[in-house]
mmCIF file of N, CA, C and O in Angstrom:
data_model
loop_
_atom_site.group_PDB
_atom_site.id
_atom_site.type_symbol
_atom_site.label_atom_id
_atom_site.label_comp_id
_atom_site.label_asym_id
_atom_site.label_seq_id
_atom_site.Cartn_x
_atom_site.Cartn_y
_atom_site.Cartn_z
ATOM 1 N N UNK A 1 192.417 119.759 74.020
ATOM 2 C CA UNK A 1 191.878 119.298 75.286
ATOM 3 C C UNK A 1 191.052 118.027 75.108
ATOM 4 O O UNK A 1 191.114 117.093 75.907
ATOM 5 N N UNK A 2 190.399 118.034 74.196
ATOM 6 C CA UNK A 2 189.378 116.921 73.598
ATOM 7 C C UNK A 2 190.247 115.666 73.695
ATOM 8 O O UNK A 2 190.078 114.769 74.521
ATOM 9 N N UNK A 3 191.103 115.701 72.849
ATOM 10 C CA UNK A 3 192.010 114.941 72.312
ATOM 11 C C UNK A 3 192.952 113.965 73.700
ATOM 12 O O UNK A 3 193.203 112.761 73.750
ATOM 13 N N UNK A 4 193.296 115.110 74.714
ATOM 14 C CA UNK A 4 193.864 114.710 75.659
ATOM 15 C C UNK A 4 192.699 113.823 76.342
ATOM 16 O O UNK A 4 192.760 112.677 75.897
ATOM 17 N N UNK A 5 192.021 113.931 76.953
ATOM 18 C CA UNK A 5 191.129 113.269 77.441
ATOM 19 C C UNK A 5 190.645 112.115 77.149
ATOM 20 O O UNK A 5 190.416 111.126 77.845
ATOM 21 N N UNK A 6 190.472 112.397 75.727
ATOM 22 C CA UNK A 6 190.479 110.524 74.835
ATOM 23 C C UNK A 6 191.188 109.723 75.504
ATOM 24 O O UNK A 6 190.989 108.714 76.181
ATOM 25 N N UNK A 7 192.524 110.684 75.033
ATOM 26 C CA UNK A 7 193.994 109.665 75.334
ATOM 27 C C UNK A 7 194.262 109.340 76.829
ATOM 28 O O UNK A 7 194.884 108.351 77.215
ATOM 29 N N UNK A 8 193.935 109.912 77.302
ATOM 30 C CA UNK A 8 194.381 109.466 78.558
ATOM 31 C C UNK A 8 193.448 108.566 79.631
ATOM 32 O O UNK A 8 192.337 108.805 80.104
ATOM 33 N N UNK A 9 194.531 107.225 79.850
ATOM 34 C CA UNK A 9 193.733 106.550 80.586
ATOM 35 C C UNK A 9 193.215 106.653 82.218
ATOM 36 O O UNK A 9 194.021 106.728 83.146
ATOM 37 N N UNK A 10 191.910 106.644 82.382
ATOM 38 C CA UNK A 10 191.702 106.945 83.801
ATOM 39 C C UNK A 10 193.107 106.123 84.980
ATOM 40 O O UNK A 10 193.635 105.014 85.058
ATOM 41 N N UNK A 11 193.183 106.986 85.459
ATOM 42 C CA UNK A 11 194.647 106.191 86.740
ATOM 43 C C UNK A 11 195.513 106.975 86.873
ATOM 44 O O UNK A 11 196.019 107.319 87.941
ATOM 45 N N UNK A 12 195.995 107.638 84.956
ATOM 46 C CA UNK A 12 197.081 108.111 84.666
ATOM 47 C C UNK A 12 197.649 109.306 85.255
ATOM 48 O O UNK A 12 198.822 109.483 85.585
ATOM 49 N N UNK A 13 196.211 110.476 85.388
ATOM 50 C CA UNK A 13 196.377 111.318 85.977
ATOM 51 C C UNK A 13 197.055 111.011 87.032
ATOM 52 O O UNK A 13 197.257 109.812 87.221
ATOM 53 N N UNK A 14 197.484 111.796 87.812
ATOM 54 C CA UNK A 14 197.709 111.739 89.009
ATOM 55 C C UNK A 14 196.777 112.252 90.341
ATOM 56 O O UNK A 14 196.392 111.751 91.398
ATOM 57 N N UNK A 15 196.656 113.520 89.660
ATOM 58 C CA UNK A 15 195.585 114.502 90.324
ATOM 59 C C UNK A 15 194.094 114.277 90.653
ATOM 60 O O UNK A 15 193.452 114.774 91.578
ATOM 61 N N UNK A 16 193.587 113.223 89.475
ATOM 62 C CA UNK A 16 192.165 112.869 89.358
ATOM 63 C C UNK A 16 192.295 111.896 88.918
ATOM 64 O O UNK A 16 192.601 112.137 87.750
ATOM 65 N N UNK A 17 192.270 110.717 89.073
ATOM 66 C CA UNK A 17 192.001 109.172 88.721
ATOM 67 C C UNK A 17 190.814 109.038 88.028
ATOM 68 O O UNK A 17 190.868 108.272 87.066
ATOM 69 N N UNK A 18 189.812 109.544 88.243
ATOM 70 C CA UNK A 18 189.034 109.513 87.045
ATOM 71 C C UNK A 18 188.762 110.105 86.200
ATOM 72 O O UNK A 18 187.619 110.069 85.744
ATOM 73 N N UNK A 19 189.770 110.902 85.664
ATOM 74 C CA UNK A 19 190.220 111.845 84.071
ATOM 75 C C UNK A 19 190.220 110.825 83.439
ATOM 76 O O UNK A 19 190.533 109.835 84.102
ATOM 77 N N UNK A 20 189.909 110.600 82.035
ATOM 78 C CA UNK A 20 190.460 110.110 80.325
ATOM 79 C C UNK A 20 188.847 109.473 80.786
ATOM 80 O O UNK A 20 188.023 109.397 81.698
ATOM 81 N N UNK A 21 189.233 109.016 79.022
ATOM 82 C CA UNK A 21 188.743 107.447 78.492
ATOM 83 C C UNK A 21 189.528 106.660 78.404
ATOM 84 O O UNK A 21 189.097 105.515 78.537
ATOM 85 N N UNK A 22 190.750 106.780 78.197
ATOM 86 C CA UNK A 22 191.510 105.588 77.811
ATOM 87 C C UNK A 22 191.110 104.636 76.731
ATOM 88 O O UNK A 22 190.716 103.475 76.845
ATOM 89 N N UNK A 23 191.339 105.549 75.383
ATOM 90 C CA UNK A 23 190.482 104.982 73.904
ATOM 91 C C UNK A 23 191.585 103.510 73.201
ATOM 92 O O UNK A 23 191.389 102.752 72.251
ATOM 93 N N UNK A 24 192.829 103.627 74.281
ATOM 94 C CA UNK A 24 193.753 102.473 73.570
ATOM 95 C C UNK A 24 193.586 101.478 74.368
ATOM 96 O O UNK A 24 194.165 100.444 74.033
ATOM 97 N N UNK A 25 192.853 101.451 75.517
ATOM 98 C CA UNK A 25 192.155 100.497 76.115
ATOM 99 C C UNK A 25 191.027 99.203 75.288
ATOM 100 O O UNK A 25 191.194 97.985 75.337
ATOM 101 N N UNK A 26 190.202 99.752 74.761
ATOM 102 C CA UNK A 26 189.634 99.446 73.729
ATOM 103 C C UNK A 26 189.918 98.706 72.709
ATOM 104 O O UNK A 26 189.176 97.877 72.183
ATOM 105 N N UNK A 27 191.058 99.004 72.393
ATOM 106 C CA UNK A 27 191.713 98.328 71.119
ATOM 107 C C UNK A 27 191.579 97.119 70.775
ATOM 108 O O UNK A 27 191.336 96.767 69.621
ATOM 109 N N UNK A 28 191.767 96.134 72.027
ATOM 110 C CA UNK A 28 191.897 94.853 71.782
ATOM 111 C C UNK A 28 190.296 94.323 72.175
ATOM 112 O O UNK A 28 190.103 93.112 72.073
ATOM 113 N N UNK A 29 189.217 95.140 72.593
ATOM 114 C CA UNK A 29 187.874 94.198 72.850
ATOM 115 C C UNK A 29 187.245 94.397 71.753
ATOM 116 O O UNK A 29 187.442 95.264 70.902
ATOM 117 N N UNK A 30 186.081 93.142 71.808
ATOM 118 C CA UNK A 30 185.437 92.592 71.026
ATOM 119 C C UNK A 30 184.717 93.837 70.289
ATOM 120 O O UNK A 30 183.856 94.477 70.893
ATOM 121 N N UNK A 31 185.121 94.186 68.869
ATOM 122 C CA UNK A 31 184.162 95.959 68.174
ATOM 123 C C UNK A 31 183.009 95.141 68.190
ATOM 124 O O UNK A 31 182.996 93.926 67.991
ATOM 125 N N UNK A 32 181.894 95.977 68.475
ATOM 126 C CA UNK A 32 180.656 95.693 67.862
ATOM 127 C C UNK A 32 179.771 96.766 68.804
ATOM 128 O O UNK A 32 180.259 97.599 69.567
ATOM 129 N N UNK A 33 178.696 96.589 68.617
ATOM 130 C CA UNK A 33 177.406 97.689 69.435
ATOM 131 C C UNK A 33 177.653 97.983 70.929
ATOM 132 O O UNK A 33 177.634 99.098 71.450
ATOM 133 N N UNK A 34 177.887 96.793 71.535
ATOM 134 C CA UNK A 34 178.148 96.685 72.663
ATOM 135 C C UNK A 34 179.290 97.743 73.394
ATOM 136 O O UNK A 34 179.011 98.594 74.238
ATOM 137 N N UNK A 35 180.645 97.452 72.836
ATOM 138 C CA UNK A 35 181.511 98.067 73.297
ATOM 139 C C UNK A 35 181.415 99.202 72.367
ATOM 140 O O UNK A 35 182.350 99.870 72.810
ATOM 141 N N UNK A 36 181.044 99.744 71.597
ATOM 142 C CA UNK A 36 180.697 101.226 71.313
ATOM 143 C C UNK A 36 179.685 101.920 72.169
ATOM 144 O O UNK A 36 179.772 103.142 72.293
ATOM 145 N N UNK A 37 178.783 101.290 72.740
ATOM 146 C CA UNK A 37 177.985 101.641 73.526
ATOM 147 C C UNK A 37 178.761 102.061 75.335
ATOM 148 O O UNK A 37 178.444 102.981 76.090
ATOM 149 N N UNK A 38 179.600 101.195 75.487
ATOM 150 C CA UNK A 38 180.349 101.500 76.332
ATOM 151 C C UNK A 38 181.236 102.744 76.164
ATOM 152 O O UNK A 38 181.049 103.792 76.782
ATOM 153 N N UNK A 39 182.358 102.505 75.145
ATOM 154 C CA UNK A 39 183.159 103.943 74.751
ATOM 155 C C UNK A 39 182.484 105.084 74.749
ATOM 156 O O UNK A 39 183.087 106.074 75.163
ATOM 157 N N UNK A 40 180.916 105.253 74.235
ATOM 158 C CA UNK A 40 180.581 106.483 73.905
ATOM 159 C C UNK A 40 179.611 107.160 74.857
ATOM 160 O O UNK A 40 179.196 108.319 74.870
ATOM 161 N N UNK A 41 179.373 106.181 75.610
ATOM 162 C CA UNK A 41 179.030 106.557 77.243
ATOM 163 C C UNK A 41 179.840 106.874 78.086
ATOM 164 O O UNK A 41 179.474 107.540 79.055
ATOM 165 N N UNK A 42 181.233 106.453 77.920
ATOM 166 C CA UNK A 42 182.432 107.029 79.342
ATOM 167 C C UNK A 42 182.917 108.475 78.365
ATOM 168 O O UNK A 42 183.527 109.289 79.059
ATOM 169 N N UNK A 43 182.764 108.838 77.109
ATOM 170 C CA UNK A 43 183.315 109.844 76.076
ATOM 171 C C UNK A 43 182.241 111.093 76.726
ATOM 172 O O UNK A 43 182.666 112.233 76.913
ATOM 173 N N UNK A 44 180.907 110.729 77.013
ATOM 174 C CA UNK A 44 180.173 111.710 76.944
ATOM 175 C C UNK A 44 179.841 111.931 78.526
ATOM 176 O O UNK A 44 179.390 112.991 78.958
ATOM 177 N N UNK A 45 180.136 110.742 79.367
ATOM 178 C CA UNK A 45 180.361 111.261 80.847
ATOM 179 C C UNK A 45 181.772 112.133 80.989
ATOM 180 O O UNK A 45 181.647 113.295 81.376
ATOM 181 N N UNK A 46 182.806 111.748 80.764
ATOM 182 C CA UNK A 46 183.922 112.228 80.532
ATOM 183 C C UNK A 46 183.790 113.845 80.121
ATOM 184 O O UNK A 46 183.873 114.732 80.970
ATOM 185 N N UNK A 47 183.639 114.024 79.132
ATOM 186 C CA UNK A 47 183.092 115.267 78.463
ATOM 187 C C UNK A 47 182.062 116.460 79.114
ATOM 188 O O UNK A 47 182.161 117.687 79.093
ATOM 189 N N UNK A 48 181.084 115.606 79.670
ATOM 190 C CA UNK A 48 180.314 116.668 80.809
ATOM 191 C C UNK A 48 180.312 117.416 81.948
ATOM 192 O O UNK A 48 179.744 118.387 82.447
ATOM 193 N N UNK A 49 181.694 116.087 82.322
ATOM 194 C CA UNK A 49 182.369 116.630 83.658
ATOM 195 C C UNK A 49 183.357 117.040 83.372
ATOM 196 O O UNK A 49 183.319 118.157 83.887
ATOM 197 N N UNK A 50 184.745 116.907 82.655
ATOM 198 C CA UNK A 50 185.293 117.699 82.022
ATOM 199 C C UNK A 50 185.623 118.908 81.598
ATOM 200 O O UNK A 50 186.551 119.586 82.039
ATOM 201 N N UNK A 51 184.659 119.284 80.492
ATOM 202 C CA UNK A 51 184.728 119.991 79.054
ATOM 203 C C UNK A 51 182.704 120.269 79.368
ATOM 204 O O UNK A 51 181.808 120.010 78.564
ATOM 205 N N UNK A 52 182.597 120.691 80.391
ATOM 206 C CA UNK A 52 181.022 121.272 80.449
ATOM 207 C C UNK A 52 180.874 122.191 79.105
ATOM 208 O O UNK A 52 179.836 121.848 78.538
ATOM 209 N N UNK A 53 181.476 123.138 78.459
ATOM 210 C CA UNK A 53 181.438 124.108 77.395
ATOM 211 C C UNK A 53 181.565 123.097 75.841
ATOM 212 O O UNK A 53 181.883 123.596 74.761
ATOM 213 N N UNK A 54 181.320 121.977 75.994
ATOM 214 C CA UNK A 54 181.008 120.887 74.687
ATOM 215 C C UNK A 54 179.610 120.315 75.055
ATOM 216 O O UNK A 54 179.025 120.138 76.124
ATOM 217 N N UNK A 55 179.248 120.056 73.509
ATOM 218 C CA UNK A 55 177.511 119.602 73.691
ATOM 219 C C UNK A 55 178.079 118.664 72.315
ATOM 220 O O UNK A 55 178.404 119.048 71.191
ATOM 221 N N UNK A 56 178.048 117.342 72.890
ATOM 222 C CA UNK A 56 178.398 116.544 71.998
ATOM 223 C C UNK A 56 176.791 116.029 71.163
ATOM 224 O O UNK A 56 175.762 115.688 71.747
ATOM 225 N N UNK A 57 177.021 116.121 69.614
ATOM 226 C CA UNK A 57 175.603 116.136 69.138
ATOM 227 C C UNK A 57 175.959 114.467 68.658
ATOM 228 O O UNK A 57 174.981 113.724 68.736
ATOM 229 N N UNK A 58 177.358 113.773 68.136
ATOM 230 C CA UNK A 58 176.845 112.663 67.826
ATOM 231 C C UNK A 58 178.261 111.664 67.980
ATOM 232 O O UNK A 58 179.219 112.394 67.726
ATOM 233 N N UNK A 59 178.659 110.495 68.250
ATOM 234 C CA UNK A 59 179.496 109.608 68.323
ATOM 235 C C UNK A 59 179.610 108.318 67.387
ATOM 236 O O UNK A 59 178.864 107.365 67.608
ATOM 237 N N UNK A 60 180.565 108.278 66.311
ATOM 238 C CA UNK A 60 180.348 107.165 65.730
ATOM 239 C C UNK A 60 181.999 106.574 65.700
ATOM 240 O O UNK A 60 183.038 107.113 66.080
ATOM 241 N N UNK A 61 181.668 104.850 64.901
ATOM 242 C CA UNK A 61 182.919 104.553 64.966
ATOM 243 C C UNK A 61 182.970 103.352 63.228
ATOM 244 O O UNK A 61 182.198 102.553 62.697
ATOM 245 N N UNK A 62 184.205 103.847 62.970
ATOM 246 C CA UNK A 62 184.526 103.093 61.615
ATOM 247 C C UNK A 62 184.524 101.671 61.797
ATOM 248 O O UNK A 62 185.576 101.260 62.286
ATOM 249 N N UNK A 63 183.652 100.786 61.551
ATOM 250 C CA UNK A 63 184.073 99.264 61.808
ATOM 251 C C UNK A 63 184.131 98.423 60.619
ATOM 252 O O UNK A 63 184.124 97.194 60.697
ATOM 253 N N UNK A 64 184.203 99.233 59.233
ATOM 254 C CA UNK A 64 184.494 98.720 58.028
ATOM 255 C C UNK A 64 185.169 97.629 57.957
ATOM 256 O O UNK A 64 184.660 96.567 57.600
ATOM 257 N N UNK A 65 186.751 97.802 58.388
ATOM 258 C CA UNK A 65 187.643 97.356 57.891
ATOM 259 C C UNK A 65 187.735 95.907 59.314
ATOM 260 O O UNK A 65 188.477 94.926 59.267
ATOM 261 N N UNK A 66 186.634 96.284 60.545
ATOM 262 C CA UNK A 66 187.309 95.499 61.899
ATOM 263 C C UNK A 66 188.821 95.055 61.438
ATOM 264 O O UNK A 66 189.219 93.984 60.982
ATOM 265 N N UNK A 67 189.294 95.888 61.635
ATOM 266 C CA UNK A 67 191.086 95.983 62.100
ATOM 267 C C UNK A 67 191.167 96.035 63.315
ATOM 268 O O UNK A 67 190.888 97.116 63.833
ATOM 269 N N UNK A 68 191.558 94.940 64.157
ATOM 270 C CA UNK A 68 191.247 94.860 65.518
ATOM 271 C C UNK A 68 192.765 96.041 65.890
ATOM 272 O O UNK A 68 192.844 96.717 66.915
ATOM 273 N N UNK A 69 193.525 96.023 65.081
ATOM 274 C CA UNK A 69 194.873 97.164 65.564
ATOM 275 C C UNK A 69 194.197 98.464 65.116
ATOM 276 O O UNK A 69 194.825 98.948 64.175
ATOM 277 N N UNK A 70 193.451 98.974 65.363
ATOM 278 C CA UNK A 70 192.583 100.231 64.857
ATOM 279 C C UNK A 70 191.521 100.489 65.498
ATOM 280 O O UNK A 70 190.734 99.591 65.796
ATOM 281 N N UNK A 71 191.305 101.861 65.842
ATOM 282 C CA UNK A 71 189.512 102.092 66.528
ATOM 283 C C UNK A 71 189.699 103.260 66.281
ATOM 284 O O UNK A 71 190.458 104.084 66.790
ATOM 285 N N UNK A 72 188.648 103.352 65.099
ATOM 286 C CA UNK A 72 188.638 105.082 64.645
ATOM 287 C C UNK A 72 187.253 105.368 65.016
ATOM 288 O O UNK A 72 186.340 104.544 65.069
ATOM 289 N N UNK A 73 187.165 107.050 65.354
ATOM 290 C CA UNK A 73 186.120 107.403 66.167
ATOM 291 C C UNK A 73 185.816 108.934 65.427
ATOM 292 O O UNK A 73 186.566 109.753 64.896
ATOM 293 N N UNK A 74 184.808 108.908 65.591
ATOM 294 C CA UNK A 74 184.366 110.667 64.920
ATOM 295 C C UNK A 74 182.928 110.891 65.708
ATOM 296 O O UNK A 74 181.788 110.429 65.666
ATOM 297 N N UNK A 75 183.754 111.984 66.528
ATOM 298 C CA UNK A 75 182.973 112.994 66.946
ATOM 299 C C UNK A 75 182.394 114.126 67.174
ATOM 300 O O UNK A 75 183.106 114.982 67.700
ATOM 301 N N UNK A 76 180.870 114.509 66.844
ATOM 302 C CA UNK A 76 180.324 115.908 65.707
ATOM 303 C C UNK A 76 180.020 116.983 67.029
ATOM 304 O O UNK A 76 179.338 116.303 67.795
ATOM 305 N N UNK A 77 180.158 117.956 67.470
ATOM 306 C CA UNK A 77 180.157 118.562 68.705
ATOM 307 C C UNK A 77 179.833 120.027 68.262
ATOM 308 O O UNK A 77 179.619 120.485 67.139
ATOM 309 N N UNK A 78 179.860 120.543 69.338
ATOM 310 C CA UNK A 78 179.475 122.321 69.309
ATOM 311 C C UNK A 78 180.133 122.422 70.712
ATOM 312 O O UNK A 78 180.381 121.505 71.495
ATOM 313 N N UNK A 79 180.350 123.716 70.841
ATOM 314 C CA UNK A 79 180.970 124.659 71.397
ATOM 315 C C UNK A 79 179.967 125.651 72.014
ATOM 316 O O UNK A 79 179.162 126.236 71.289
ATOM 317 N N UNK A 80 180.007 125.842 73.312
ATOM 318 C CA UNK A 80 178.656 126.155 73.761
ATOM 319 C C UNK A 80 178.436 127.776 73.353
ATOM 320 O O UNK A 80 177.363 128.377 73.417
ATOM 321 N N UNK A 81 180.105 128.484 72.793
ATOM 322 C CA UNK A 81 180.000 130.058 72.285
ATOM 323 C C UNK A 81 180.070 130.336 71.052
ATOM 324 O O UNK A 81 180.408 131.473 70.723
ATOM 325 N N UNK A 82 179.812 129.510 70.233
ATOM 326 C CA UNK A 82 179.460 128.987 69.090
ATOM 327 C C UNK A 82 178.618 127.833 68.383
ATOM 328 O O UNK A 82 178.601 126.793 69.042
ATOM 329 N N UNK A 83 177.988 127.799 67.307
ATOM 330 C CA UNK A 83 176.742 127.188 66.501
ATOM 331 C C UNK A 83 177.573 126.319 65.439
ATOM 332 O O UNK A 83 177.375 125.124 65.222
ATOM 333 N N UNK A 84 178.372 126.985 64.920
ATOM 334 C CA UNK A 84 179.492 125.632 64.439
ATOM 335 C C UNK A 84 179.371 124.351 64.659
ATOM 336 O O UNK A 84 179.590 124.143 65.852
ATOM 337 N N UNK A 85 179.089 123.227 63.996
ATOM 338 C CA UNK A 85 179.215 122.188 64.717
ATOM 339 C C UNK A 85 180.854 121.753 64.374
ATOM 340 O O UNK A 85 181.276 122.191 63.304
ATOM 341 N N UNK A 86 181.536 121.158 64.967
ATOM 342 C CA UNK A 86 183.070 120.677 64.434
ATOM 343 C C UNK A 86 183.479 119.124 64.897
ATOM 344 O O UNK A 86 183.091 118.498 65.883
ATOM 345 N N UNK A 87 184.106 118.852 64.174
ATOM 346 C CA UNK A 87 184.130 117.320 63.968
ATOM 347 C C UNK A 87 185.956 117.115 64.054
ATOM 348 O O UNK A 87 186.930 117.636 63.512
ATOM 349 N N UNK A 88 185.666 115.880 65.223
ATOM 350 C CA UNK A 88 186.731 115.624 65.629
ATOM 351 C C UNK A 88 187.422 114.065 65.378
ATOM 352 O O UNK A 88 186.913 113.117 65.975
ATOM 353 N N UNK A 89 188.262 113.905 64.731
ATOM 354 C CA UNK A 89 188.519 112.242 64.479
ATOM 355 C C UNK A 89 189.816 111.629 64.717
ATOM 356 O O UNK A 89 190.936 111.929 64.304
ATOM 357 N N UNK A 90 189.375 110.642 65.527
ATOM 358 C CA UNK A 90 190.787 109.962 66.204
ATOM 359 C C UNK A 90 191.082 108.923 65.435
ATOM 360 O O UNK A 90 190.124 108.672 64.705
ATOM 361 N N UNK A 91 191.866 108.297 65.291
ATOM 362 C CA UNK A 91 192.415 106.958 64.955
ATOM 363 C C UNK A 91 193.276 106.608 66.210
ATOM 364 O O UNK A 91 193.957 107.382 66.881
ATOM 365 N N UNK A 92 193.071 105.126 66.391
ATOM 366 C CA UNK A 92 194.068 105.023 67.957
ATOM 367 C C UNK A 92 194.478 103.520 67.131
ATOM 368 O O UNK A 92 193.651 102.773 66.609
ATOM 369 N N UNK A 93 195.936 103.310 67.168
ATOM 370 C CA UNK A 93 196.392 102.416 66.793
ATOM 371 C C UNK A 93 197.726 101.867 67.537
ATOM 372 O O UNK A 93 198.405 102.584 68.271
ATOM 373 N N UNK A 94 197.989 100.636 67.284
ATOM 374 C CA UNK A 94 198.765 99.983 68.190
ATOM 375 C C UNK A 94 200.137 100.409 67.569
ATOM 376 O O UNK A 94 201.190 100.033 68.083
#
């Protein structure tokens, strides 16, 4: 479910136009603080309204390599019927 939501760009739905993030959106803007700050604000609005039963504890993103064909993302979460934290990681590539 997580996963879907990443992927899917708001529009796509049909039902709700403002479902996804649309993380391959991203791909081509400028990486840096800025637009992580953006992604991980529509990830965690997304997510609340969504996926209310996730408590996202943290959002980061690989910018090692700035491979502008690449935006890898890891995100550390809990499960509101569980203490587990579990970690989720995308790679979105062209």
């Amino acid at each position: 479910n997580l996963k879907m939501l990443l992927l899917t760009r708001p529009g796509e739905y049909v039902m709700d136009n403002d479902f996804g993030v649309g993380m391959s959106n991203y791909l081509f803007s400028q990486q840096g603080s800025n637009t992580q700050g953006v992604i991980s604000s529509r990830i965690k609005e997304q997510v609340t309204k969504y996926m209310p039963y996730i408590s996202i504890i943290s959002i980061s993103f690989d910018d090692t390599g700035l491979d502008m064909n690449k935006l890898s993302t890891r995100i550390e979460y809990v499960q509101s019927d569980e203490e587990l934290v579990q970690i989720f990681d995308l790679e979105v590539r062209i």
